Amino acid sequence: MAAWTPDQPMVRLRDVHKSFGQSEVLKGISFEVMKGEVICIIGPSGSGKSTLIRSINALVPINSGSITVEGQEVNDPAVDKLALRRKVGMVFQQYNLFPHRTALQNIMMAPIHVLKQDRSEVEARARALIRKVRLEGKEDTYPGELSGGQQQRVAIARSLAMRPDLMLFDEVTAALDPETVKEVLVTIRELAREGMTCILVTHEMGFAREIANRIYFTDQGVIVEHGSPQEILDHPREARTKAFLEQVL
Amino acid sequence: MRKERAAPVTDLPVLLPVRSPCVPVLSLRAWHGLVLAAAVLMFAPAAGAQAGSEELSIIGVIIKWMPLLLTGFGFNLLISVLAMALGTIVGLGLGLLQLSEFRWLSRCAWALTQFFRNAPWLVLLFFAMYLIPYEFRIGEVTIPFPDWVKAVIGFALPVMANVAEIVRGAVQSISSGQWEAADSLAFTRRQTLWMIILPQCVKRMLPPWMNLYSLVTMATVLASVVGINEMLTLTAQVHNAEGGRTDLLAPLYAFALLCFFIYCYPINLWTVRLERRFNVKS
Ligand SMILES: Nc1ncnc2c1ncn2[C@@H]1O[C@H](COP(=O)(O)OP(=O)(O)O)[C@@H](O)[C@H]1O
Ligand SMILES: [Mg+2]
């Protein structure tokens, strides 16, 4: 297999199918994401968005189809998960910080224990990341003592500490108080501006309009339509998209 | 992956939410101990009055034999501590084996746990006393296995099974999000377990583990049935040595009860406090 080059899609899904028991959750999903692109996935809950985004870093094994990340096939039992997951960062709706470790330790753990990097170098990087997500002074605070928005920013920093090429965000503001949603969006916006490739599942239509290169609307396991934010949000062609947008806007 | 880990399955009451405070619960209170102590003392003067001049008063008998009885109690404690230590170490291993990725390994560990968890402790004690030889020969070396060591092993068996269950319950009670986050950061399963899951489990395991310890301590009197010189055995012997006086029966056993109460009650108190604290925080 030829080495991946940045002019090829960084992420490529082809006809991805996934079932949980009898119910088919993904029914043939295909799309491509180029390096530096930001794409948003929207759609009603239960339409398979989480399953889709989790399949990209092999948290959810798929039944058929192909997913490649920088040329590496993910749908392969022998996939090198370490290589894949250091390329792909993921942030969850529920933050999932490790509650028994401080903010700084949460960020440092994986680079030290997984990537076996030098502790002092990792610590310097972790402190820089804390500043980047605007949490100076919270280094030694435990997750339980942080607000939702602060926890989510630590979670983003924790992912970034692995120096990923691609970031996956699964409804990362859905569990937050309205006041703290903004601070998390600011962090993501900065990342996107710096050229990080991002795939976001989101219900924040205003945010999607602002940062997305493309929006994908999914329903019942298929991509109903996709296009630029203006095309999808302002001039949807499909009835299902229109119905969904009417509900959320 | 999400599916397997979704439902925390456990029948351990201590891992369930703490009982609501308005429900009256039957539990030991400090005044129970006082009542017990009062009972011992109340019997004393009354019985002493009946006794002939050559007989010691009940208090006198208890004081006279107290060093021996307390040595017996010390032996109960020694057995309980050793059984708990041994059972905990093996039980931790067994609990972790139940979480193994290898099907047959986890199945075997599960079966072993269920077997020892659902057997009467006294039967397990007999099992250990009569099936373990009194000495082991390894080449030239002979390792003796006195009865009390066998008793420790006998009590360690149910401890092991219960600790295994506590471990499994605690690990499964950790949210699946922790595993997913660790997975997405490329931690191996082993790293995840040791660095992320188990440290969070310690807190959750402590109250049921302490609860188990006080049960073990109280169960050590079962060793009297197989002739270990623990407190209950000695109490019976003291009663015999004093001529089997019926007026001594209740005070002597009340004294034994009191010893166990004074030891176990603070443990239970502390357990309940820990349980509350952890529940409030999480
Ligand atoms: N681990 C799982 N086991 C069984 N069913 C699942 C699992 N994960 C998701 N599902 C089902 O798949 C469907 C899509 O779920 P999900 O991908 O979470 O949708 P969304 O994120 O769009 O709300 C839902 O019906 C959900 O119940
Ligand atoms: Mg979802």
Tab-separated table of C-alpha atoms in Angstrom, chain A residues 51 54 57 59 82 85 88 90 92 96-101 109-110 113-114 116 158 162, chain B residues 1-3 175 177-188 191 195-197 199-200:
chain	number	residue	atom	x	y	z
A	51	THR	CA	-21.724	4.969	16.308
A	54	ARG	CA	-16.715	6.003	17.220
A	57	ASN	CA	-11.084	5.244	15.876
A	59	LEU	CA	-14.088	2.073	19.429
A	82	LEU	CA	-1.874	2.268	19.079
A	85	ARG	CA	-5.367	6.141	18.263
A	88	VAL	CA	-7.055	10.265	16.282
A	90	MET	CA	-11.634	11.826	20.752
A	92	PHE	CA	-16.961	12.637	24.591
A	96	ASN	CA	-14.879	10.949	30.897
A	97	LEU	CA	-11.961	12.468	32.741
A	98	PHE	CA	-10.200	10.160	35.188
A	99	PRO	CA	-11.633	11.362	38.510
A	100	HIS	CA	-8.748	10.123	40.652
A	101	ARG	CA	-6.181	12.220	38.784
A	109	MET	CA	-0.966	10.077	31.631
A	110	ALA	CA	-1.288	8.844	28.075
A	113	HIS	CA	2.455	5.604	29.785
A	114	VAL	CA	1.285	4.952	26.251
A	116	LYS	CA	6.547	6.420	26.731
A	158	ARG	CA	-5.912	15.482	27.214
A	162	MET	CA	-1.204	12.860	22.105
B	1	MET	CA	-17.786	-3.050	23.802
B	2	ARG	CA	-20.248	-0.580	25.190
B	3	LYS	CA	-22.869	-3.220	25.443
B	175	SER	CA	-18.880	3.758	34.045
B	177	GLY	CA	-17.049	5.935	29.620
B	178	GLN	CA	-13.843	5.418	31.588
B	179	TRP	CA	-12.961	2.397	29.479
B	180	GLU	CA	-13.829	4.242	26.287
B	181	ALA	CA	-11.738	7.259	27.197
B	182	ALA	CA	-8.811	5.002	28.059
B	183	ASP	CA	-9.313	3.028	24.832
B	184	SER	CA	-9.342	6.190	22.773
B	185	LEU	CA	-6.047	7.237	24.388
B	186	ALA	CA	-4.567	3.873	23.368
B	187	PHE	CA	-4.107	2.502	26.884
B	188	THR	CA	-3.913	-1.283	26.844
B	191	GLN	CA	-2.982	-0.426	31.826
B	195	MET	CA	-4.030	2.728	36.298
B	196	ILE	CA	-7.570	3.900	35.730
B	197	ILE	CA	-10.220	1.428	36.860
B	199	PRO	CA	-7.672	2.996	41.700
B	200	GLN	CA	-11.249	4.198	41.433
